[in-house]
Amino acid sequence: MLKVSHVTKSYKKGGMFSSKKQKVLHNVCFDCQAGECLGIIGESGSGKSTLGRLLLGVEKPDQGNITLNGQIVTNRHVRLGCMSAVFQNYQSSINPFFTVEDAIMEPLMLRSKNKINTRQKVDQLLHDVGLSLSYKTTYPHELSGGEVQRVCIARAIATEPEWLILDEAISSLDMSIQLQILELLKGLKKTYKMSYIFITHDIQAAAYMCDRVLIFKEGQVEEIIAIDQLKYVTSPYAKRLLKALITFNVNR
């Protein structure tokens, strides 16, 4: 289980010599069970991406703690191989001088020095994300946005993590590609038996992907509700977000 307990986070405001701080997260509490897809929904500037960095252990909260199976995630050994991420800016997620094969092999080589087995794993991962083996020798600039994001997903699941953090992972893609990536992620979740934290401002995508959603406003948890109860949200802010949901007929 991934558990967030009374997390608060602030950043300096007004330059490095300023003593002023801006609180970004306020007493955030929630948990995500193994096998679940939890959506974190909020508008830009609500603190979602800050929360994502804390979940990944790359930043520490000022107060509170985040644990994975009872252990603090800021401990590198706790999250190594157990947690991975796919980000919005897929273009900066891969070294532009790496081929697709190099990019996917990088996390694998950190865990195994057997290049033969690693290359076989790359072939399987490309197949799993819907790319042919001909992509192995291509470079990121030769690919479409959707293709690069598929490579980023293959790289993220290469170590078969228990948890995948998806931070606005489809928002930079064309609408026609977004549904393809959502379908891919749904299938991979079953195949690899992963748990997802799906961070997004798109309530339609969250309704399509998630089991529950956490409504986030100004760094605080406004409401947590199951997808099949989404139309019964109580907070005014959550009701306003729901107006963006054109249809509630979610094909699960």
XYZ file of N, CA and C in Angstrom:
756
model
N 0.840 -1.194 0.000
C 0.000 0.000 0.000
C 0.882 1.253 0.000
N 0.454 2.249 -0.751
C 1.109 3.557 -0.752
C 0.281 4.461 0.151
N 0.922 5.024 1.145
C 0.182 5.807 2.149
C 0.807 7.179 2.337
N -0.013 8.200 2.256
C 0.409 9.586 2.452
C -0.227 10.078 3.748
N 0.610 10.494 4.705
C 0.118 10.861 6.041
C 0.512 12.286 6.412
N -0.472 13.182 6.434
C -0.305 14.552 6.942
C 0.888 15.271 6.302
N 0.950 15.213 4.977
C 2.081 15.794 4.243
C 1.863 17.276 3.968
N 2.886 18.057 4.292
C 2.913 19.492 4.022
C 4.205 19.817 3.293
N 4.112 20.723 2.313
C 5.308 21.104 1.553
C 5.244 22.589 1.204
N 6.357 23.295 1.447
C 6.464 24.713 1.109
C 7.732 24.953 0.309
N 7.732 26.043 -0.469
C 8.920 26.461 -1.207
C 9.207 27.923 -0.883
N 10.492 28.283 -0.996
C 10.866 29.682 -0.791
C 10.205 30.561 -1.844
N 9.856 31.755 -1.430
C 9.182 32.701 -2.316
C 9.938 34.024 -2.295
N 10.244 34.552 -3.481
C 10.867 35.873 -3.553
C 12.381 35.865 -3.611
N 12.991 34.748 -4.079
C 14.446 34.705 -4.227
C 15.124 33.916 -3.131
N 16.400 33.577 -3.381
C 17.108 32.664 -2.477
C 17.376 33.270 -1.100
N 17.396 34.600 -1.005
C 17.684 35.235 0.280
C 16.417 35.603 1.048
N 15.285 35.301 0.464
C 14.018 35.611 1.125
C 13.685 34.544 2.160
N 13.097 34.970 3.247
C 12.664 34.025 4.285
C 11.193 33.638 4.110
N 10.558 34.260 3.131
C 9.139 33.981 2.888
C 8.978 32.609 2.226
N 7.919 31.925 2.581
C 7.616 30.623 1.990
C 6.176 30.570 1.511
N 5.985 29.823 0.441
C 4.640 29.585 -0.069
C 4.284 28.128 0.161
N 3.223 27.898 0.897
C 2.810 26.529 1.181
C 2.089 25.974 -0.040
N 2.578 24.850 -0.554
C 2.032 24.246 -1.767
C 1.101 23.077 -1.434
N 1.467 22.299 -0.427
C 0.634 21.183 0.020
C 0.297 21.376 1.496
N -0.947 21.066 1.865
C -1.433 21.308 3.220
C -2.045 20.025 3.800
N -1.364 19.407 4.719
C -1.918 18.285 5.484
C -2.618 17.255 4.588
N -1.901 16.782 3.575
C -2.475 15.840 2.601
C -2.428 14.416 3.164
N -3.575 13.747 3.136
C -3.684 12.364 3.626
C -4.509 11.530 2.643
N -3.999 10.388 2.249
C -4.755 9.416 1.473
C -3.931 8.144 1.354
N -4.548 7.091 0.846
C -3.792 5.871 0.564
C -4.264 5.286 -0.760
N -3.427 4.427 -1.319
C -3.753 3.727 -2.563
C -3.410 2.259 -2.364
N -4.394 1.414 -2.569
C -4.217 -0.016 -2.338
C -3.518 -0.679 -3.527
N -2.863 -1.794 -3.265
C -2.221 -2.564 -4.336
C -3.258 -2.958 -5.376
N -2.909 -2.766 -6.648
C -3.799 -3.119 -7.744
C -4.790 -2.037 -8.128
N -4.797 -0.947 -7.400
C -5.759 0.130 -7.637
C -5.186 1.165 -8.601
N -6.084 1.865 -9.287
C -5.709 3.071 -10.033
C -6.409 4.237 -9.360
N -5.611 5.083 -8.706
C -6.140 6.255 -8.017
C -5.846 7.492 -8.850
N -6.884 8.212 -9.205
C -6.716 9.457 -9.943
C -6.557 10.633 -8.997
N -5.636 11.536 -9.326
C -5.484 12.785 -8.592
C -5.813 13.903 -9.568
N -6.956 14.549 -9.343
C -7.491 15.518 -10.295
C -7.455 16.918 -9.695
N -6.998 17.854 -10.495
C -6.997 19.245 -10.062
C -6.566 20.149 -11.195
N -6.839 21.413 -11.043
C -6.463 22.382 -12.059
C -4.963 22.669 -11.994
N -4.444 23.308 -13.018
C -3.028 23.688 -13.034
C -2.725 24.580 -11.832
N -1.590 24.307 -11.167
C -1.213 25.086 -10.005
C -1.807 24.603 -8.702
N -2.516 23.486 -8.738
C -3.159 22.981 -7.514
C -2.193 22.200 -6.628
N -0.991 21.889 -7.147
C -0.007 21.154 -6.352
C 0.124 19.696 -6.728
N -0.534 19.279 -7.802
C -0.527 17.865 -8.201
C 0.878 17.360 -8.519
N 1.632 18.127 -9.310
C 2.968 17.670 -9.710
C 3.942 17.670 -8.540
N 3.774 18.630 -7.620
C 4.587 18.614 -6.394
C 4.323 17.334 -5.622
N 3.061 16.972 -5.502
C 2.701 15.724 -4.826
C 3.324 14.536 -5.545
N 3.331 14.564 -6.882
C 3.933 13.481 -7.654
C 5.410 13.312 -7.349
N 6.138 14.424 -7.231
C 7.574 14.355 -6.912
C 7.804 13.786 -5.514
N 6.917 14.131 -4.592
C 7.034 13.584 -3.234
C 6.732 12.084 -3.227
N 5.744 11.676 -4.000
C 5.409 10.247 -4.078
C 6.585 9.442 -4.617
N 7.326 10.042 -5.558
C 8.478 9.364 -6.156
C 9.716 9.419 -5.267
N 9.633 10.182 -4.184
C 10.755 10.247 -3.252
C 11.890 11.145 -3.693
N 11.695 11.921 -4.765
C 12.769 12.796 -5.241
C 12.807 14.105 -4.458
N 11.727 14.403 -3.728
C 11.699 15.524 -2.795
C 11.125 15.025 -1.475
N 11.471 15.722 -0.405
C 10.988 15.340 0.915
C 9.913 16.323 1.386
N 8.895 15.820 2.069
C 7.901 16.737 2.643
C 8.492 17.502 3.824
N 7.958 18.676 4.112
C 8.371 19.435 5.289
C 7.843 18.766 6.558
N 6.638 18.243 6.452
C 6.013 17.522 7.552
C 5.293 16.305 6.998
N 5.060 15.327 7.858
C 4.367 14.127 7.440
C 5.300 13.149 6.752
N 4.751 12.057 6.265
C 5.570 11.063 5.572
C 4.762 10.309 4.536
N 5.490 9.708 3.604
C 4.910 8.885 2.542
C 5.590 7.528 2.611
N 4.798 6.475 2.705
C 5.355 5.134 2.848
C 4.848 4.211 1.744
N 5.705 3.295 1.362
C 5.378 2.246 0.407
C 5.551 0.921 1.134
N 4.444 0.217 1.303
C 4.457 -1.036 2.071
C 5.108 -0.851 3.443
N 4.803 0.303 4.047
C 5.265 0.575 5.402
C 6.635 1.197 5.521
N 7.320 1.445 4.404
C 8.670 2.008 4.448
C 8.712 3.364 3.740
N 9.512 4.277 4.273
C 9.578 5.650 3.767
C 10.138 5.681 2.338
N 9.436 6.350 1.411
C 9.822 6.320 -0.003
C 11.077 7.131 -0.305
N 11.458 8.060 0.589
C 12.680 8.813 0.329
C 13.923 7.929 0.459
N 13.770 6.760 1.037
C 14.847 5.771 1.046
C 14.931 5.148 -0.343
N 16.032 5.389 -1.039
C 16.185 4.954 -2.429
C 15.971 3.450 -2.589
N 16.387 2.672 -1.616
C 16.273 1.218 -1.714
C 14.821 0.750 -1.620
N 13.976 1.576 -1.015
C 12.556 1.226 -0.896
C 11.874 1.324 -2.252
N 12.206 2.385 -3.003
C 11.506 2.608 -4.272
C 12.231 2.022 -5.484
N 13.495 1.628 -5.329
C 14.279 1.113 -6.456
C 13.626 -0.144 -7.037
N 13.237 -0.056 -8.297
C 12.612 -1.187 -8.965
C 11.155 -1.394 -8.612
N 10.665 -0.665 -7.601
C 9.279 -0.823 -7.153
C 8.388 0.315 -7.630
N 9.004 1.423 -8.028
C 8.239 2.611 -8.394
C 8.874 3.264 -9.613
N 8.030 3.663 -10.547
C 8.528 4.318 -11.750
C 7.514 5.378 -12.172
N 7.854 6.139 -13.211
C 6.995 7.259 -13.590
C 7.012 7.502 -15.090
N 5.903 8.066 -15.576
C 5.795 8.571 -16.946
C 5.305 10.009 -16.826
N 6.023 10.929 -17.490
C 5.737 12.347 -17.325
C 5.084 12.953 -18.569
N 4.621 14.195 -18.395
C 3.973 14.923 -19.482
C 4.948 15.226 -20.612
N 6.132 15.703 -20.261
C 7.105 16.120 -21.271
C 7.943 14.922 -21.714
N 7.396 14.141 -22.628
C 8.082 12.943 -23.091
C 9.360 13.269 -23.852
N 9.438 14.465 -24.440
C 10.612 14.827 -25.238
C 11.871 14.965 -24.381
N 11.705 15.351 -23.108
C 12.858 15.497 -22.226
C 13.085 14.265 -21.360
N 12.260 13.240 -21.537
C 12.369 12.039 -20.702
C 13.393 11.043 -21.238
N 13.801 11.216 -22.492
C 14.752 10.295 -23.119
C 15.946 11.077 -23.634
N 17.133 10.573 -23.403
C 18.343 11.176 -23.939
C 18.247 11.212 -25.472
N 18.319 12.390 -26.094
C 18.148 12.484 -27.543
C 19.223 11.755 -28.344
N 20.346 11.420 -27.683
C 21.430 10.713 -28.358
C 21.318 9.197 -28.201
N 20.294 8.752 -27.480
C 20.041 7.317 -27.311
C 19.091 6.822 -28.390
N 19.349 5.616 -28.895
C 18.334 4.952 -29.715
C 17.240 4.467 -28.777
N 16.135 4.029 -29.356
C 15.039 3.468 -28.563
C 15.544 2.299 -27.725
N 16.355 1.439 -28.332
C 16.892 0.293 -27.599
C 17.750 0.751 -26.430
N 18.609 1.732 -26.643
C 19.466 2.247 -25.578
C 18.632 2.804 -24.422
N 17.585 3.555 -24.778
C 16.748 4.202 -23.765
C 16.054 3.172 -22.874
N 15.535 2.111 -23.494
C 14.831 1.091 -22.710
C 15.811 0.221 -21.939
N 16.990 0.022 -22.505
C 17.986 -0.822 -21.840
C 18.582 -0.166 -20.600
N 18.605 1.164 -20.571
C 19.294 1.868 -19.477
C 18.835 1.418 -18.088
N 17.529 1.431 -17.765
C 17.136 0.972 -16.421
C 17.362 -0.521 -16.223
N 17.293 -1.293 -17.311
C 17.507 -2.730 -17.203
C 18.960 -3.050 -16.867
N 19.894 -2.300 -17.449
C 21.314 -2.556 -17.213
C 21.743 -2.194 -15.792
N 20.953 -1.354 -15.134
C 21.249 -1.035 -13.740
C 20.984 -2.226 -12.830
N 20.155 -3.155 -13.324
C 19.788 -4.310 -12.507
C 20.420 -5.609 -12.996
N 20.834 -5.628 -14.273
C 21.428 -6.847 -14.823
C 22.495 -6.479 -15.839
N 23.617 -7.165 -15.796
C 24.702 -6.908 -16.741
C 24.671 -7.897 -17.911
N 23.651 -8.747 -17.941
C 23.519 -9.728 -19.007
C 22.846 -9.068 -20.217
N 23.659 -8.651 -21.198
C 23.123 -7.896 -22.336
C 22.200 -8.721 -23.221
N 22.458 -10.023 -23.306
C 21.607 -10.875 -24.149
C 20.191 -10.916 -23.584
N 20.082 -11.208 -22.286
C 18.767 -11.247 -21.652
C 18.092 -9.880 -21.683
N 18.893 -8.830 -21.519
C 18.364 -7.473 -21.520
C 17.795 -7.113 -22.883
N 18.492 -7.480 -23.947
C 17.993 -7.185 -25.302
C 16.712 -7.970 -25.597
N 16.621 -9.180 -25.094
C 15.397 -9.962 -25.253
C 14.232 -9.287 -24.527
N 14.535 -8.729 -23.360
C 13.517 -8.009 -22.593
C 13.056 -6.767 -23.343
N 13.982 -6.062 -23.987
C 13.626 -4.887 -24.791
C 12.651 -5.279 -25.893
N 12.926 -6.395 -26.570
C 12.038 -6.869 -27.635
C 10.627 -7.103 -27.094
N 10.536 -7.715 -25.922
C 9.237 -7.999 -25.318
C 8.515 -6.706 -24.938
N 9.261 -5.755 -24.397
C 8.663 -4.485 -23.986
C 8.124 -3.707 -25.186
N 8.879 -3.699 -26.283
C 8.400 -3.024 -27.497
C 7.102 -3.658 -27.977
N 7.061 -4.966 -27.943
C 5.830 -5.678 -28.328
C 4.681 -5.282 -27.406
N 4.951 -5.198 -26.101
C 3.912 -4.895 -25.125
C 3.334 -3.495 -25.294
N 4.150 -2.552 -25.764
C 3.644 -1.183 -25.943
C 3.207 -0.916 -27.385
N 3.166 -1.954 -28.196
C 2.628 -1.823 -29.544
C 3.576 -1.253 -30.573
N 4.881 -1.466 -30.391
C 5.876 -1.001 -31.364
C 6.639 -2.196 -31.929
N 6.931 -2.134 -33.205
C 7.668 -3.229 -33.844
C 9.153 -3.125 -33.503
N 9.887 -4.213 -33.756
C 11.319 -4.239 -33.446
C 12.118 -3.280 -34.319
N 11.527 -2.825 -35.406
C 12.235 -1.881 -36.284
C 12.498 -0.547 -35.587
N 11.789 -0.281 -34.488
C 11.976 0.972 -33.751
C 13.260 0.974 -32.920
N 13.873 -0.173 -32.722
C 15.030 -0.270 -31.830
C 16.171 0.672 -32.219
N 16.371 0.868 -33.505
C 17.511 1.672 -33.964
C 17.143 3.131 -34.248
N 15.901 3.513 -33.983
C 15.484 4.890 -34.243
C 15.812 5.787 -33.055
N 15.843 7.096 -33.315
C 16.110 8.097 -32.288
C 14.820 8.863 -31.981
N 14.721 9.456 -30.794
C 13.481 10.131 -30.403
C 12.967 11.152 -31.415
N 13.877 11.917 -32.034
C 13.430 12.948 -32.973
C 12.808 12.362 -34.244
N 12.989 11.078 -34.466
C 12.418 10.423 -35.643
C 11.021 9.868 -35.383
N 10.536 10.023 -34.160
C 9.262 9.426 -33.774
C 8.184 10.485 -33.563
N 6.945 10.056 -33.670
C 5.826 10.938 -33.337
C 5.705 11.032 -31.818
N 4.899 11.994 -31.350
C 4.705 12.149 -29.913
C 4.159 10.890 -29.262
N 3.173 10.265 -29.908
C 2.596 9.045 -29.362
C 3.600 7.907 -29.302
N 4.467 7.822 -30.316
C 5.486 6.767 -30.341
C 6.524 6.972 -29.239
N 6.936 8.237 -29.053
C 7.911 8.524 -27.997
C 7.309 8.192 -26.631
N 6.033 8.535 -26.419
C 5.424 8.234 -25.130
C 5.305 6.731 -24.905
N 5.100 5.965 -25.967
C 5.090 4.503 -25.836
C 6.475 3.997 -25.406
N 7.516 4.606 -25.953
C 8.880 4.239 -25.543
C 9.096 4.595 -24.073
N 8.606 5.767 -23.657
C 8.727 6.175 -22.253
C 7.996 5.199 -21.337
N 6.863 4.711 -21.773
C 6.105 3.736 -20.982
C 6.876 2.416 -20.902
N 7.431 1.988 -22.037
C 8.228 0.753 -22.047
C 9.408 0.877 -21.085
N 10.048 2.017 -21.107
C 11.193 2.274 -20.213
C 10.736 2.243 -18.751
N 9.575 2.845 -18.482
C 9.085 2.935 -17.109
C 8.712 1.567 -16.526
N 8.198 0.672 -17.378
C 7.765 -0.644 -16.871
C 8.860 -1.705 -17.031
N 10.035 -1.289 -17.531
C 11.112 -2.254 -17.814
C 11.509 -3.062 -16.583
N 11.501 -2.419 -15.423
C 11.901 -3.112 -14.187
C 10.702 -3.755 -13.482
N 9.547 -3.752 -14.177
C 8.316 -4.343 -13.646
C 7.980 -3.799 -12.258
N 7.801 -2.470 -12.179
C 7.518 -1.848 -10.881
C 6.136 -2.227 -10.353
N 5.991 -2.148 -9.048
C 4.684 -2.376 -8.438
C 3.783 -1.168 -8.647
N 4.401 0.022 -8.693
C 3.650 1.276 -8.767
C 4.161 2.122 -9.923
N 3.208 2.693 -10.659
C 3.548 3.590 -11.762
C 2.848 4.918 -11.522
N 3.646 5.988 -11.451
C 3.112 7.344 -11.305
C 2.998 7.950 -12.701
N 1.793 8.324 -13.089
C 1.537 8.905 -14.409
C 1.166 10.370 -14.209
N 2.126 11.267 -14.480
C 1.932 12.690 -14.232
C 1.601 13.404 -15.539
N 0.305 13.636 -15.775
C -0.174 14.273 -17.011
C 0.402 13.552 -18.236
N 0.400 12.237 -18.196
C 1.108 11.430 -19.197
C 0.496 11.493 -20.595
N -0.746 11.960 -20.712
C -1.365 12.024 -22.046
C -1.684 13.452 -22.476
N -1.476 14.435 -21.606
C -1.979 15.784 -21.877
C -1.278 16.480 -23.037
N -0.054 16.056 -23.376
C 0.667 16.698 -24.485
C 0.411 16.017 -25.826
N -0.433 15.003 -25.826
C -0.685 14.236 -27.042
C -1.961 14.695 -27.735
N -2.025 14.446 -29.042
C -3.248 14.738 -29.787
C -4.396 13.916 -29.232
N -5.596 14.443 -29.351
C -6.779 13.762 -28.810
C -6.915 12.345 -29.350
N -6.623 12.168 -30.635
C -6.778 10.850 -31.254
C -5.805 9.831 -30.673
N -4.666 10.316 -30.184
C -3.641 9.434 -29.615
C -3.907 9.165 -28.136
N -4.542 10.109 -27.457
C -4.762 9.963 -26.022
C -5.515 8.681 -25.672
N -6.591 8.395 -26.406
C -7.368 7.196 -26.115
C -6.541 5.934 -26.351
N -5.703 5.948 -27.388
C -4.833 4.789 -27.643
C -3.895 4.535 -26.463
N -3.328 5.607 -25.914
C -2.401 5.464 -24.789
C -3.152 5.010 -23.532
N -4.353 5.529 -23.322
C -5.159 5.094 -22.174
C -5.477 3.605 -22.272
N -5.830 3.156 -23.468
C -6.111 1.729 -23.684
C -4.862 0.900 -23.411
N -3.729 1.390 -23.882
C -2.459 0.699 -23.657
C -2.176 0.578 -22.161
N -2.340 1.679 -21.431
C -2.064 1.680 -19.998
C -2.999 0.728 -19.246
N -4.243 0.677 -19.667
C -5.181 -0.251 -19.035
C -4.728 -1.698 -19.212
N -4.305 -2.025 -20.430
C -3.851 -3.384 -20.704
C -2.587 -3.736 -19.949
N -1.636 -2.786 -19.891
C -0.373 -3.041 -19.193
C -0.585 -3.212 -17.691
N -1.552 -2.491 -17.145
C -1.847 -2.611 -15.712
C -2.233 -4.049 -15.361
N -3.019 -4.662 -16.242
C -3.432 -6.058 -16.018
C -2.267 -7.016 -16.251
N -1.540 -6.793 -17.341
C -0.436 -7.696 -17.695
C 0.648 -7.708 -16.626
N 1.023 -6.515 -16.155
C 2.135 -6.399 -15.210
C 1.674 -6.315 -13.754
N 0.345 -6.337 -13.559
C -0.217 -6.305 -12.193
C 0.311 -5.111 -11.397
N 0.246 -3.944 -12.029
C 0.737 -2.719 -11.402
C -0.390 -1.939 -10.741
N -0.003 -1.038 -9.857
C -0.905 -0.042 -9.283
C -0.551 1.304 -9.911
N -1.556 2.136 -10.155
C -1.324 3.420 -10.807
C -1.731 4.575 -9.895
N -0.928 5.642 -9.935
C -1.358 6.969 -9.473
C -1.451 7.811 -10.734
N -2.660 8.205 -11.097
C -2.923 8.872 -12.374
C -3.212 10.349 -12.105
N -2.171 11.184 -12.270
C -2.277 12.616 -11.992
C -2.707 13.334 -13.270
N -3.798 14.097 -13.191
C -4.333 14.708 -14.405
C -5.241 15.884 -14.070
N -5.445 16.761 -15.048
C -6.476 17.794 -14.928
C -7.712 17.385 -15.722
N -7.628 16.238 -16.403
C -8.674 15.773 -17.314
C -9.574 14.763 -16.606
N -10.731 15.213 -16.182
C -11.613 14.338 -15.416
C -12.198 13.214 -16.277
N -12.305 13.454 -17.588
C -12.792 12.395 -18.470
C -11.798 11.234 -18.528
N -10.504 11.563 -18.651
C -9.473 10.522 -18.680
C -9.447 9.771 -17.360
N -9.584 10.499 -16.246
C -9.586 9.858 -14.927
C -10.781 8.919 -14.790
N -11.942 9.350 -15.265
C -13.135 8.513 -15.188
C -12.965 7.236 -16.007
N -12.219 7.328 -17.084
C -11.983 6.176 -17.949
C -10.990 5.193 -17.330
N -10.009 5.731 -16.587
C -8.895 4.910 -16.111
C -9.034 4.410 -14.678
N -9.637 5.221 -13.812
C -9.410 5.047 -12.372
C -10.521 4.298 -11.646
N -10.157 3.761 -10.494
C -11.116 3.137 -9.578
C -11.697 4.179 -8.630
N -10.826 5.068 -8.151
C -11.237 6.189 -7.299
C -10.527 7.445 -7.783
N -11.092 8.599 -7.420
C -10.422 9.856 -7.725
C -10.333 10.708 -6.463
N -9.209 11.390 -6.377
C -8.968 12.351 -5.308
C -9.050 13.733 -5.941
N -10.004 14.538 -5.490
C -10.160 15.895 -6.009
C -9.233 16.805 -5.211
N -8.338 17.493 -5.929
C -7.278 18.277 -5.304
C -7.509 19.746 -5.600
N -7.476 20.575 -4.561
C -7.674 22.011 -4.748
C -6.718 22.782 -3.846
N -5.896 23.646 -4.448
C -4.988 24.525 -3.713
C -4.187 23.756 -2.663
N -3.651 22.599 -3.091
C -2.767 21.833 -2.228
C -3.441 21.020 -1.151
N -4.750 20.876 -1.232
C -5.480 20.133 -0.217
C -6.415 19.113 -0.867
N -6.683 18.047 -0.122
C -7.641 17.044 -0.581
C -9.046 17.577 -0.346
N -9.767 17.803 -1.435
C -11.124 18.321 -1.347
C -12.127 17.186 -1.121
N -11.890 16.070 -1.831
C -12.836 14.949 -1.748
C -12.203 13.718 -2.387
N -12.516 12.544 -1.859
C -12.099 11.274 -2.461
C -13.353 10.446 -2.682
N -13.505 9.935 -3.906
C -14.743 9.241 -4.222
C -14.501 8.170 -5.280
N -15.250 7.077 -5.199
C -15.173 6.010 -6.197
C -15.738 6.506 -7.519
N -15.190 6.014 -8.611
C -15.625 6.451 -9.945
C -17.117 6.221 -10.161
N -17.629 5.071 -9.699
C -19.049 4.803 -9.927
C -19.971 5.662 -9.055
N -19.362 6.467 -8.168
C -20.134 7.405 -7.339
C -19.822 8.860 -7.697
N -19.116 9.049 -8.800
C -18.586 10.368 -9.137
C -19.676 11.432 -9.260
N -20.842 11.046 -9.726
C -21.907 12.033 -9.900
C -22.506 12.487 -8.566
N -22.056 11.853 -7.482
C -22.581 12.216 -6.161
C -21.594 13.054 -5.346
N -20.592 13.639 -5.997
C -19.648 14.487 -5.260
C -20.401 15.591 -4.528
N -19.854 16.011 -3.393
C -20.567 16.981 -2.552
C -19.961 18.379 -2.567
N -18.635 18.479 -2.768
C -18.016 19.806 -2.678
C -18.322 20.631 -3.932
N -18.528 21.933 -3.794
C -18.802 22.805 -4.949
C -17.699 22.743 -6.009
N -16.443 22.663 -5.556
C -15.325 22.607 -6.498
C -15.391 21.336 -7.338
N -15.660 20.199 -6.691
C -15.767 18.935 -7.419
C -16.929 18.970 -8.398
N -18.024 19.577 -8.005
C -19.181 19.682 -8.898
C -18.845 20.518 -10.126
N -18.042 21.568 -9.918
C -17.644 22.410 -11.048
C -16.749 21.644 -12.018
N -15.831 20.834 -11.468
C -14.979 20.019 -12.332
C -15.803 19.026 -13.148
N -16.863 18.532 -12.550
C -17.693 17.534 -13.232
C -18.394 18.092 -14.469
N -18.513 19.390 -14.558
C -19.143 19.981 -15.740
C -18.327 19.713 -16.994
N -17.035 19.393 -16.813
C -16.171 19.071 -17.954
C -16.387 17.645 -18.440
N -17.124 16.879 -17.683
C -17.357 15.487 -18.049
C -18.565 15.413 -18.976
N -18.307 15.252 -20.255
C -19.371 15.293 -21.258
C -20.325 14.117 -21.098
N -19.806 12.962 -20.805
C -20.644 11.787 -20.602
C -20.116 10.976 -19.453
N -21.009 10.401 -18.694
C -20.571 9.572 -17.567
C -20.585 8.094 -17.923
N -20.907 7.795 -19.165
C -20.930 6.381 -19.589
C -19.527 5.891 -19.813
N -18.871 5.436 -18.786
C -17.485 5.003 -18.862
C -17.431 3.524 -19.206
N -16.754 3.210 -20.296
C -16.607 1.803 -20.689
C -15.449 1.197 -19.906
N -15.763 0.443 -18.865
C -14.732 -0.134 -18.021
C -14.492 -1.585 -18.383
